[in-house]
mmCIF file of C-alpha atoms and ligand atoms in Angstrom:
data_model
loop_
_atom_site.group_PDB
_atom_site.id
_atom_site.type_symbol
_atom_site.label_atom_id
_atom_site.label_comp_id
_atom_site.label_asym_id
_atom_site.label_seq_id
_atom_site.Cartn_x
_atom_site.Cartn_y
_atom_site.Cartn_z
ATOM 1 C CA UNK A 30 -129.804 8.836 -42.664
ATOM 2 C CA UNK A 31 -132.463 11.193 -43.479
ATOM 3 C CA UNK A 32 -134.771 13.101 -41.006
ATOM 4 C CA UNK A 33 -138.242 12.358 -41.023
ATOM 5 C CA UNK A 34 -140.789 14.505 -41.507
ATOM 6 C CA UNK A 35 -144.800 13.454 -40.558
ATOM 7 C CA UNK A 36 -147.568 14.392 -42.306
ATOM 8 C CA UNK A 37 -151.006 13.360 -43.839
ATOM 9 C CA UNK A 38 -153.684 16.167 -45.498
ATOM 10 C CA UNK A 39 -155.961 14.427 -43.598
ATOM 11 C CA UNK A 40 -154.790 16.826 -40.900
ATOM 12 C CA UNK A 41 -156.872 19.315 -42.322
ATOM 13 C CA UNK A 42 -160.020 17.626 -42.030
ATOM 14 C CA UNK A 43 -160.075 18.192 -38.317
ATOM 15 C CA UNK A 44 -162.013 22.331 -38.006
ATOM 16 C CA UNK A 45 -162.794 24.005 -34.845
ATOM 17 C CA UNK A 46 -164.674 26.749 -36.135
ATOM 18 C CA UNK A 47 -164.770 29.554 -38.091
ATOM 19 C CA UNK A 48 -161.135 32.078 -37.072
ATOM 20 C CA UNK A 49 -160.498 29.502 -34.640
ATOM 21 C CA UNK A 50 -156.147 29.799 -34.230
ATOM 22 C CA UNK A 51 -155.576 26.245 -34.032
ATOM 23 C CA UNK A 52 -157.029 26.409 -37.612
ATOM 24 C CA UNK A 53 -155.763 23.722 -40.609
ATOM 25 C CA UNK A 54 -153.772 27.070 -42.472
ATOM 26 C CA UNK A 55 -150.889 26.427 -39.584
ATOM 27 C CA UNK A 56 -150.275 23.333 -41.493
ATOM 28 C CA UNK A 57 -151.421 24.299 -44.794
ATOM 29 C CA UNK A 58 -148.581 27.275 -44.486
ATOM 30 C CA UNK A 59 -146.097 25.030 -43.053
ATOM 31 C CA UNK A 60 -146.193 22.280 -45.845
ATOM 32 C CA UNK A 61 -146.133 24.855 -48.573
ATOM 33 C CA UNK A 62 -142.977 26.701 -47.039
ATOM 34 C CA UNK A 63 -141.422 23.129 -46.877
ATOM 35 C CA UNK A 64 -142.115 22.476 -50.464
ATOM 36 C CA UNK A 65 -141.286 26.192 -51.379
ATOM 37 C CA UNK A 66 -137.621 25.129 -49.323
ATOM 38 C CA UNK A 67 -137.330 22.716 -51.501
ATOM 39 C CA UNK A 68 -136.686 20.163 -48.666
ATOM 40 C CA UNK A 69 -138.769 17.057 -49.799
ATOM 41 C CA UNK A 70 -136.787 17.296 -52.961
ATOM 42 C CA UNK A 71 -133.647 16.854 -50.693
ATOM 43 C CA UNK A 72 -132.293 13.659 -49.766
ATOM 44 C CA UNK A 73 -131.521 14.622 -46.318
ATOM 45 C CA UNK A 74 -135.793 14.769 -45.593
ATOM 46 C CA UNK A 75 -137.739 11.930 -46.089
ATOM 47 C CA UNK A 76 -141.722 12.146 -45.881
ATOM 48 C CA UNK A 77 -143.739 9.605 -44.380
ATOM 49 C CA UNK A 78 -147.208 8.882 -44.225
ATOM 50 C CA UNK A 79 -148.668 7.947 -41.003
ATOM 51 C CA UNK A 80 -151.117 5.140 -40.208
ATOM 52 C CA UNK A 81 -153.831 5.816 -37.450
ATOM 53 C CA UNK A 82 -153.160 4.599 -33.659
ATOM 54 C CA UNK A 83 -155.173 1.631 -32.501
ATOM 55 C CA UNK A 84 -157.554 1.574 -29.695
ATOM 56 C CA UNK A 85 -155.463 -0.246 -27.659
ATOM 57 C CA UNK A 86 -152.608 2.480 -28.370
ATOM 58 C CA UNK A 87 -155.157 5.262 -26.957
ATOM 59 C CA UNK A 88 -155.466 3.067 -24.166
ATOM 60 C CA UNK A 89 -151.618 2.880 -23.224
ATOM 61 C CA UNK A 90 -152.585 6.564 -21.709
ATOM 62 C CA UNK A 91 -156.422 6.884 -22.306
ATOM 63 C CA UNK A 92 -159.813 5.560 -20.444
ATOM 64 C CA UNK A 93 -162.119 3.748 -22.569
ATOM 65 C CA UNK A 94 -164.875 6.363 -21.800
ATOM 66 C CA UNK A 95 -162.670 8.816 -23.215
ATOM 67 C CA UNK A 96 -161.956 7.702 -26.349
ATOM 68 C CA UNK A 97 -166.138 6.535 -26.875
ATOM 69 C CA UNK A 98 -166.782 10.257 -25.495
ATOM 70 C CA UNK A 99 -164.935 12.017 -28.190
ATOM 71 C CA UNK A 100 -166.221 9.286 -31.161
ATOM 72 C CA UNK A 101 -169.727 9.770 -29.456
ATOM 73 C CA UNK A 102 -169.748 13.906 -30.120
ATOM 74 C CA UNK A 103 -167.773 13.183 -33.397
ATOM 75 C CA UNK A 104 -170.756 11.444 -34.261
ATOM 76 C CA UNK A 105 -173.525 14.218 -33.359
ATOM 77 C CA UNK A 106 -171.232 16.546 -35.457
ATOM 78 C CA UNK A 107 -172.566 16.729 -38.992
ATOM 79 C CA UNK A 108 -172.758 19.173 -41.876
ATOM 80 C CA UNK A 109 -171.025 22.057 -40.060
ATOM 81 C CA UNK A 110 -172.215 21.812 -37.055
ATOM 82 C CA UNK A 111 -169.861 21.803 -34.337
ATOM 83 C CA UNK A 112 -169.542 19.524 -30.854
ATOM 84 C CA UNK A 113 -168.048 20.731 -27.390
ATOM 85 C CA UNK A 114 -165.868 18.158 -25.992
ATOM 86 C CA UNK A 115 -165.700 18.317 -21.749
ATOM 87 C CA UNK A 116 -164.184 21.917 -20.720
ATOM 88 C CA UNK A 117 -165.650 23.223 -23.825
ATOM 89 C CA UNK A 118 -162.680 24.872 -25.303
ATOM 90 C CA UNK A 119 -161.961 21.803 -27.672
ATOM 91 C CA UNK A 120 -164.463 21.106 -30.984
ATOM 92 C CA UNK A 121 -164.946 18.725 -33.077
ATOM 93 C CA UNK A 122 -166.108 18.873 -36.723
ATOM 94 C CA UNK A 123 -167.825 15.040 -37.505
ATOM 95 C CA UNK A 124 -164.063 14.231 -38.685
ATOM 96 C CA UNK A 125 -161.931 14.982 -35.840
ATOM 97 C CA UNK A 126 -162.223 11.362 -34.049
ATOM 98 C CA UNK A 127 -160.436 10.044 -37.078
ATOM 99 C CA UNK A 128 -158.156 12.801 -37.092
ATOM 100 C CA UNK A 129 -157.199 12.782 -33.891
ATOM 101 C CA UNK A 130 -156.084 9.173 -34.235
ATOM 102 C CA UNK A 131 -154.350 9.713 -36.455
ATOM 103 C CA UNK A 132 -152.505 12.318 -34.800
ATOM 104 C CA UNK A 133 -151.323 10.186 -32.405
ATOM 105 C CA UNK A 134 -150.847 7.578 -35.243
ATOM 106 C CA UNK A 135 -148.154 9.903 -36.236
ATOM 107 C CA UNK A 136 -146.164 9.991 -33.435
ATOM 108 C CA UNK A 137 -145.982 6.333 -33.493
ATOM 109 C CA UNK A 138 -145.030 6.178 -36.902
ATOM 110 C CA UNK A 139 -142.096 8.758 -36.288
ATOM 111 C CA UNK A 140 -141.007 6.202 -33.442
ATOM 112 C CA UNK A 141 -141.393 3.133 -35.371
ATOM 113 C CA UNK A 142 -139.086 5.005 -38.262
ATOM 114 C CA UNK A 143 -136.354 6.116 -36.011
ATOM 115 C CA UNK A 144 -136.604 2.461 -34.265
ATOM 116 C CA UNK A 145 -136.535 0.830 -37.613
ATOM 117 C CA UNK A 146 -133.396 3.166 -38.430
ATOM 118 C CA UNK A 147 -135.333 4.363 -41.722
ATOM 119 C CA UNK A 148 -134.707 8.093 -40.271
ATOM 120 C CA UNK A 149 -131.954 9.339 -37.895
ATOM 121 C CA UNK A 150 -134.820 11.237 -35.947
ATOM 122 C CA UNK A 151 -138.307 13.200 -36.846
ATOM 123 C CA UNK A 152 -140.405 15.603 -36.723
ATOM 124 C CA UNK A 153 -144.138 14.982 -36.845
ATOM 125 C CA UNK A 154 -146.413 17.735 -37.729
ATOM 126 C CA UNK A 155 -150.102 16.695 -36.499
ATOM 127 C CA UNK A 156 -152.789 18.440 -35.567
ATOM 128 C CA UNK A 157 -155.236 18.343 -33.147
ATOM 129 C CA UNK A 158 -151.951 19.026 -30.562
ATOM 130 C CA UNK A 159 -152.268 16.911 -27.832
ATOM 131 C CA UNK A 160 -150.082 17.919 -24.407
ATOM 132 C CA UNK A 161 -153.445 19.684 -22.400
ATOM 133 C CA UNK A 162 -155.321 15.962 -22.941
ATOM 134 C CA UNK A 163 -155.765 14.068 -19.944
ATOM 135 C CA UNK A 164 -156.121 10.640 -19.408
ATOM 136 C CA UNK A 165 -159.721 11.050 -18.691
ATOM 137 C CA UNK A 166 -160.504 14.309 -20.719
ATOM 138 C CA UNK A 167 -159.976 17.074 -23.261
ATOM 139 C CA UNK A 168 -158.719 20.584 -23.157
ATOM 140 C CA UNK A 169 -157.026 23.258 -24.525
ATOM 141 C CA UNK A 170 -157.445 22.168 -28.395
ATOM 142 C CA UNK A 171 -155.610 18.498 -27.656
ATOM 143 C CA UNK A 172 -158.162 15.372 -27.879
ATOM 144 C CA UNK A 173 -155.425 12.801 -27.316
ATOM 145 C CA UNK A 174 -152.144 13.393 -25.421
ATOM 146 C CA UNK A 175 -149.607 12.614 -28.956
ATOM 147 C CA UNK A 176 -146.045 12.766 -26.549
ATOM 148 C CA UNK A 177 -147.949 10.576 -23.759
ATOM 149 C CA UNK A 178 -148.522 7.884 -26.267
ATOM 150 C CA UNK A 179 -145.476 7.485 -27.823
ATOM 151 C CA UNK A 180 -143.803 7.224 -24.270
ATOM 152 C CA UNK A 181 -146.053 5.024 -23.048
ATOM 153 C CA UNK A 182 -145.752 2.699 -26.626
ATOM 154 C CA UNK A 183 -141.599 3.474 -26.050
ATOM 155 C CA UNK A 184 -142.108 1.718 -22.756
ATOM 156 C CA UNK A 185 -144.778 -0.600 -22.524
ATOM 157 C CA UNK A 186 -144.582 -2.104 -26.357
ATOM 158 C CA UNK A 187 -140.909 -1.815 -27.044
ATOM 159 C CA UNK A 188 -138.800 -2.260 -24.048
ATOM 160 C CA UNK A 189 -137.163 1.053 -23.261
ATOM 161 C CA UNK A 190 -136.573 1.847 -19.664
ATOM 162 C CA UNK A 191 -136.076 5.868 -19.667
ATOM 163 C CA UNK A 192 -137.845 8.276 -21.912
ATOM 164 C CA UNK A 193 -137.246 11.777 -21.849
ATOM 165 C CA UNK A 194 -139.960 14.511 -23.138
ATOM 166 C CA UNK A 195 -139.555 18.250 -23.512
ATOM 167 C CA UNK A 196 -142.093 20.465 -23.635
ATOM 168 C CA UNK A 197 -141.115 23.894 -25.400
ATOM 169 C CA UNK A 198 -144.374 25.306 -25.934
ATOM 170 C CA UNK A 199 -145.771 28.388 -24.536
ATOM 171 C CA UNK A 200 -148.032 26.617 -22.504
ATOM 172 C CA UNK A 201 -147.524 24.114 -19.797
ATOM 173 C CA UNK A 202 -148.059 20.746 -20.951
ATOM 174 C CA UNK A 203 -150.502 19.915 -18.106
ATOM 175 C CA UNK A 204 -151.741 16.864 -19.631
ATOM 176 C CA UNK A 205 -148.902 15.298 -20.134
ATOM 177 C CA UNK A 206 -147.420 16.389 -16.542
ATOM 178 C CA UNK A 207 -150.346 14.766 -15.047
ATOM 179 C CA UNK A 208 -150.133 11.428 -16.680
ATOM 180 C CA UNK A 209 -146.107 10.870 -15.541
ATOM 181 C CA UNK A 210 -145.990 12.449 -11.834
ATOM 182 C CA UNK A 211 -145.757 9.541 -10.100
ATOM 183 C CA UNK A 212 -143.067 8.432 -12.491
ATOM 184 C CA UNK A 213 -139.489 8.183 -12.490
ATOM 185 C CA UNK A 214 -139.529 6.035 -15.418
ATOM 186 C CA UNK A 215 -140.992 9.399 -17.369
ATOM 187 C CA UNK A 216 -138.570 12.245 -17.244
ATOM 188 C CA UNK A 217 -140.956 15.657 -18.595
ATOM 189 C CA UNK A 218 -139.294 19.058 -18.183
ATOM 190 C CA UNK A 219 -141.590 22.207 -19.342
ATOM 191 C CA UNK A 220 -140.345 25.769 -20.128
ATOM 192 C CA UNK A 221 -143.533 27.907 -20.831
ATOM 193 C CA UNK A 222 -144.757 31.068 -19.645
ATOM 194 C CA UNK A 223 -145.469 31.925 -15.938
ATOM 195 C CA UNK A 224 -148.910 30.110 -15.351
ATOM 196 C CA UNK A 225 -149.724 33.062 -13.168
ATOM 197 C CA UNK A 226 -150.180 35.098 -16.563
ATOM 198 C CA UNK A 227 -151.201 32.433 -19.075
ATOM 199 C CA UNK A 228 -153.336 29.378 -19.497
ATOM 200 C CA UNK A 229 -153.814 26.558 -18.151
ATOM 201 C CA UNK A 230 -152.572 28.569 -14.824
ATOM 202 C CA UNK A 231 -150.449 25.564 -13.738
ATOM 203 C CA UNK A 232 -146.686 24.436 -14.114
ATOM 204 C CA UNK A 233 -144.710 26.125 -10.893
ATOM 205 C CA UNK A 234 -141.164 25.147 -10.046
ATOM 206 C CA UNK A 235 -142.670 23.998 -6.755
ATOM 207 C CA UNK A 236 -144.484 20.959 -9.266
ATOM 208 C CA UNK A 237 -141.247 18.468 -9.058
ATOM 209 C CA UNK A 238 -143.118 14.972 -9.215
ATOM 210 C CA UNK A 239 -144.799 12.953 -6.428
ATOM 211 C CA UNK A 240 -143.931 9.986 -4.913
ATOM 212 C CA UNK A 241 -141.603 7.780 -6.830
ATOM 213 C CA UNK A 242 -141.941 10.740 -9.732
ATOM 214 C CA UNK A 243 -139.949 13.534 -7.107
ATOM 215 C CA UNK A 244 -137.574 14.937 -9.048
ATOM 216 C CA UNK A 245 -138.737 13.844 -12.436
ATOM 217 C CA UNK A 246 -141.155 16.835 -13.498
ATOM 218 C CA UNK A 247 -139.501 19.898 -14.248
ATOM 219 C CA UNK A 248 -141.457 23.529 -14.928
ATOM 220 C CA UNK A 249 -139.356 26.435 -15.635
ATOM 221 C CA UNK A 250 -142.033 29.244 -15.617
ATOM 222 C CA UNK A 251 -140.917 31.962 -17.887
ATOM 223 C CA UNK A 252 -142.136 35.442 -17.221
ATOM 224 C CA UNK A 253 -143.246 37.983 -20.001
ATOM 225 C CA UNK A 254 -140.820 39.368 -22.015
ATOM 226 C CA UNK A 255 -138.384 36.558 -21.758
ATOM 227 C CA UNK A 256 -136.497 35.889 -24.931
ATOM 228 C CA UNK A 257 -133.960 32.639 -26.117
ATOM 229 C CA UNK A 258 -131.120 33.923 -23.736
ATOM 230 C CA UNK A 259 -132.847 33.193 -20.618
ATOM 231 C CA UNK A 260 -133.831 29.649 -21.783
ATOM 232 C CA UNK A 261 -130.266 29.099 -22.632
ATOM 233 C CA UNK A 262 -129.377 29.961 -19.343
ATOM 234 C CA UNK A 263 -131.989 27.618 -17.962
ATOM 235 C CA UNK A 264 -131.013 24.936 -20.574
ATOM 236 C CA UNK A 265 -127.375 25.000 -19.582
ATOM 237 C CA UNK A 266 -127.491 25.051 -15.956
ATOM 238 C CA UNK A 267 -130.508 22.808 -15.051
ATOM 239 C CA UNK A 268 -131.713 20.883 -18.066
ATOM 240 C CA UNK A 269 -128.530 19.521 -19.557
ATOM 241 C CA UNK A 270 -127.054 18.450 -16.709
ATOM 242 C CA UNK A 271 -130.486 16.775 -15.242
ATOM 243 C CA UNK A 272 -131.037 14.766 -18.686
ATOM 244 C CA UNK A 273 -127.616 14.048 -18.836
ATOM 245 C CA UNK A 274 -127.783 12.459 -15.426
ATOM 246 C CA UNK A 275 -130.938 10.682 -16.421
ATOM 247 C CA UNK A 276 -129.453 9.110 -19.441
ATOM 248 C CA UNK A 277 -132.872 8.828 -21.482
ATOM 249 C CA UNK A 278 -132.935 5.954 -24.051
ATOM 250 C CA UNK A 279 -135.070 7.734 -25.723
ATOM 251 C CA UNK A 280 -135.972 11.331 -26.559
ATOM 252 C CA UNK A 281 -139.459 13.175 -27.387
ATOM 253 C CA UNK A 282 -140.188 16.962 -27.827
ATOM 254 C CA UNK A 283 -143.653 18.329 -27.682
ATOM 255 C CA UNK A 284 -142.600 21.343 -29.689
ATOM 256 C CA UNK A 285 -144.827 24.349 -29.528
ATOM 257 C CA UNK A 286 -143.935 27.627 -32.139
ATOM 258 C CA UNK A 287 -146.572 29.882 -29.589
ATOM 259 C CA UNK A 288 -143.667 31.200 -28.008
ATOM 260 C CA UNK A 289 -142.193 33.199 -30.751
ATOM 261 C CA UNK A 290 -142.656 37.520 -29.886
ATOM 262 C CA UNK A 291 -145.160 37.395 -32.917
ATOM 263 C CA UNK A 292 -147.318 34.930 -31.858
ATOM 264 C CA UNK A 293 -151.341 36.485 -30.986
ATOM 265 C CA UNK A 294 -151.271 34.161 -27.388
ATOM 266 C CA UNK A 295 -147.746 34.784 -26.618
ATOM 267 C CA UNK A 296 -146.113 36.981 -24.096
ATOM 268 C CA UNK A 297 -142.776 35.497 -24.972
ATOM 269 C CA UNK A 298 -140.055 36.733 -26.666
ATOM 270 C CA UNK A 299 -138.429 33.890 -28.802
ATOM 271 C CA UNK A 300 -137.277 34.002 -31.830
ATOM 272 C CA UNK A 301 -137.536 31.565 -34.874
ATOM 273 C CA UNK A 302 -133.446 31.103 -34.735
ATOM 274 C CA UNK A 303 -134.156 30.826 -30.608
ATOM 275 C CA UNK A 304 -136.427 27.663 -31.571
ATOM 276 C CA UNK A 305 -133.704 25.898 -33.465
ATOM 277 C CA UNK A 306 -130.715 26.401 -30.977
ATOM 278 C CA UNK A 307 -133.080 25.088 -28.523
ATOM 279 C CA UNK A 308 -133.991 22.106 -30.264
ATOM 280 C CA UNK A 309 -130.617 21.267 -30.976
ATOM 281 C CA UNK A 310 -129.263 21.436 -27.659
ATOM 282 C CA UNK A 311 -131.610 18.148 -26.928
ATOM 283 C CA UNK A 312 -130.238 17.304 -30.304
ATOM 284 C CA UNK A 313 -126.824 16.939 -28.513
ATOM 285 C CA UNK A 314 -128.440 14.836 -25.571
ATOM 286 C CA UNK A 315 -130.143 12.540 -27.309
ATOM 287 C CA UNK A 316 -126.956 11.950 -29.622
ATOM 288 C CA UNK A 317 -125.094 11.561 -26.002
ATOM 289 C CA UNK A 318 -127.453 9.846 -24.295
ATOM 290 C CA UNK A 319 -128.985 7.432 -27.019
ATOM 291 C CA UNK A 320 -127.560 7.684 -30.574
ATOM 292 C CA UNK A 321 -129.658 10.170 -31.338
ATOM 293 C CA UNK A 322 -132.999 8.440 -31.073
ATOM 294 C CA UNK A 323 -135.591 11.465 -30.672
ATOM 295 C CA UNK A 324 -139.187 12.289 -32.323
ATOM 296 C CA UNK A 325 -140.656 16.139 -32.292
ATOM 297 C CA UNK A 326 -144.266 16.356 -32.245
ATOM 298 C CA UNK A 327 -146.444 19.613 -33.232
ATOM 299 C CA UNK A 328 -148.000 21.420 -30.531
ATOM 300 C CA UNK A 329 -149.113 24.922 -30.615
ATOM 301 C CA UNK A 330 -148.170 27.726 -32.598
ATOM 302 C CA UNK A 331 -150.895 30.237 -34.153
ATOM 303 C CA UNK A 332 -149.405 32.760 -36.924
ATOM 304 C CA UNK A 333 -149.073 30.328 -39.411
ATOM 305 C CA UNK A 334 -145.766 32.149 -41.111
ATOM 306 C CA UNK A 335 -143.832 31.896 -38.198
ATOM 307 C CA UNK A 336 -145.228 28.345 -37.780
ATOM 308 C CA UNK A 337 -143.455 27.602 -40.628
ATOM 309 C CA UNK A 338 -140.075 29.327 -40.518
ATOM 310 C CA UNK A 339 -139.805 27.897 -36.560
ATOM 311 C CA UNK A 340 -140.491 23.887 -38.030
ATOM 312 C CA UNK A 341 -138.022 24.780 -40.979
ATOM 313 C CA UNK A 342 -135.257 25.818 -38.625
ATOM 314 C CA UNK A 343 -136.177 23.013 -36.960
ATOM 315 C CA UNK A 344 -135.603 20.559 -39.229
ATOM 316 C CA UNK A 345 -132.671 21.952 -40.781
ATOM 317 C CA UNK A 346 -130.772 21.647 -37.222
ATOM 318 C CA UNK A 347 -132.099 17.901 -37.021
ATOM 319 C CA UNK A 348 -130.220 17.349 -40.522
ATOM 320 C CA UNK A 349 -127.160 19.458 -39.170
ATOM 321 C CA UNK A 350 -127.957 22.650 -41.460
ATOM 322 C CA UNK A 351 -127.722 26.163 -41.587
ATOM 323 C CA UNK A 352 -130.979 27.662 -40.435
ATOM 324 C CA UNK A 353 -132.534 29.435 -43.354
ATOM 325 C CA UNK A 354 -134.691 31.923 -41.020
ATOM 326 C CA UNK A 355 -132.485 34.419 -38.598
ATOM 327 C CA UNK A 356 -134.327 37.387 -36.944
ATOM 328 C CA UNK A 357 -133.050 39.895 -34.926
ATOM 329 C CA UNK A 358 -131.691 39.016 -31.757
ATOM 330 C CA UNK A 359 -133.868 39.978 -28.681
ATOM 331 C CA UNK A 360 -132.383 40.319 -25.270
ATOM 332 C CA UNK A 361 -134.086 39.874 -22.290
ATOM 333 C CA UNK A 362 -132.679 42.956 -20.537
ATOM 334 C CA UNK A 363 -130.624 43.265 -16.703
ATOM 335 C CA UNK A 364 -134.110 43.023 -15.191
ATOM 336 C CA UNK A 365 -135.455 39.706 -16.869
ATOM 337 C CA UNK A 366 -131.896 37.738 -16.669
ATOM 338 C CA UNK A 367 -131.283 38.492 -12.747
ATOM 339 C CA UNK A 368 -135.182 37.714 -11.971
ATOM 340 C CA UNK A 369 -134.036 34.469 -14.216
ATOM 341 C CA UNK A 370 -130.956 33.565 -12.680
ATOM 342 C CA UNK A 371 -132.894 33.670 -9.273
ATOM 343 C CA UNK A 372 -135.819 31.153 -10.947
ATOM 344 C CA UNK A 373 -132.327 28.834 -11.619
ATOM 345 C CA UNK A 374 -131.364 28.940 -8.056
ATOM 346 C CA UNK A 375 -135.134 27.921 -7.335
ATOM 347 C CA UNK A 376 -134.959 25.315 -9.501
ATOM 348 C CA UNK A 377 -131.555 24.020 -8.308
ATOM 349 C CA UNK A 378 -132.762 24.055 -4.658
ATOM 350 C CA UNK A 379 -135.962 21.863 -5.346
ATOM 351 C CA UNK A 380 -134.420 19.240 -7.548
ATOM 352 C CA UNK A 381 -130.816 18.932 -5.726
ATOM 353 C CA UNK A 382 -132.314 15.945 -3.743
ATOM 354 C CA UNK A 383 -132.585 14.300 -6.766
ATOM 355 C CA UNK A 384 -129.827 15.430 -9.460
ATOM 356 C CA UNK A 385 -126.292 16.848 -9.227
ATOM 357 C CA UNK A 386 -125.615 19.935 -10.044
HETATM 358 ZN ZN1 ZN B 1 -149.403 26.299 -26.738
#
């Protein structure tokens, strides 16, 4: 079966300003690298077109006021001229309601594909990103929370009990923390960079769940500098072993490229190999766990080349290929991996109520 790969030029339509970096050229760049890879001419990728999400679909996760909020600004956006939505740090352009929509639109399709056993998994590459979006409001360049509707459509529209999401951005995934805290039915684990040192400043490994969700929210802050062996380490030690335990039925990834070392907002250290190995170590849960059955969605990721090569190696690891991008490797240094190991212990000792290890 072929792996799926999301995407619409509509995409573009959505503008947040002049130099903004979550700009349509990330997806411009990306496309054009997929064509120049010659992977839509290979049987193992299949492109499909998404249709947008219905109201109702915004409202598995979203309040009505929300969703007439953002359509209401769309609205007052016209010829150029730009709207603030709520914090501010999130435009939109007089096509971005639609666009948005259609974003999450995406994510369903992927779902529905991989449900309807069209694709062995997917990849969906949307814009506006969505994990920052609250039930309630915007932020941080998402309108509507993409991974948070698919779960909630895995669960409330087609039956499944357990869905896993990772979050490998650079940033925490705030929004879509929020939403599942009280949840055990939600399993969300975050790796991102220490909040003390990057937006949205929140995402410690103190943040385990509440209530009924104890145990099923997962932050692994990273601290500057740290590179693909660290998360490895993480990966191998907590991760696998807690989603292994958990036995998802079903897998999601909000995948983020804004932790590569290039990247303007990073102080990361991945690399574009780093992305894939990471990627396919879920790969090997979710074949595990449940046949396989995963969808990636786009989240960040600002220099637009890198963009590219990261969602490449990507989706050659999905279809069980050699990754066609391989940079140096970086390591993290003595100082990095023991301050690392000791974030594992930390980990260990706030989750072992709840997971073996
Ligand atoms: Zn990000």
């Amino acid at each position: 079966m072929p792996v799926g790969i999301i995407y619409d030029k509509r995409y573009l339509d959505h503008q947040m300003g002049f130099e903004h970096p979550e700009s349509p050229a990330r997806l411009v760049t990306t496309m054009e690298m997929i064509e120049s890879e010659k992977l839509l001419d290979d049987p193992k990728f299949k492109l499909i077109v998404p249709r947008p999400a219905t109201i109702d679909e915004l409202k598995l996760v979203h309040t009505a006021d929300h969703i007439e909020s953002v359509r209401r600004k769309d609205l007052m956006a016209k010829d150029g001229h730009l709207e603030y939505l709520d914090a501010g740090d999130t435009a939109v352009c007089g096509q971005s309601f639609d666009v948005a929509v259609l974003a999450a639109g995406g994510g369903i399709t992927a779902v529905d594909a991989v449900l309807k056993g069209d694709v062995s998994s997917a990849f969906a590459l949307v814009r506006p990103p969505g994990h920052h979006a609250f039930p309630d409001h915007s932020s941080g360049f998402c309108i509507f929370n993409n991974a948070a509707i698919m779960a909630e459509y895995l669960i409330k529209k087609k039956g499944f009990k357990r869905v896993a999401i990772f979050d490998i951005d650079l940033h925490f995934g705030n929004g879509t923390s929020d939403i599942f805290y009280r949840r055990n039915d939600v399993l969300y684990f975050s790796s991102h960079q220490d909040p003390r040192t990057q937006y949205p400043g929140t995402g410690y490994v103190h943040d385990i769940g509440e209530g009924e969700g104890k145990g099923y929210n997962i932050c692994a802050p990273l601290a500057p500098g740290a590179s693909d062996d660290v998360v490895q380490m993480i990966f191998e030690d907590v991760i696998k072993p807690v989603f292994e335990q958990f036995k998802p039925d079903f897998m999601l990834g909000s995948v983020g490229c804004d932790a590569h070392y290039s990247d303007p907002l990073s102080g990361l250290s991945f690399t574009t190999q780093g992305y894939g190995r990471y990627v396919d170590g879920f790969k090997k849960i979710a074949e595990k766990c449940c046949n396989g059955k995963m969808v990636l969605i786009l989240e960040g990721g600002y220099r637009v080349k890198i963009l590219g090569q990261s969602v490449i190696n990507i989706l050659k690891v999905l279809a069980g290929e050699k990754m066609p991008f391989v940079e140096k490797e970086i390591d993290s240094g003595e100082s990095l991996l023991e301050y690392h190991q000791d974030l594992v212990k930390k980990m260990k000792e706030y989750l072992k109520p709840y997971w073996k290890f």
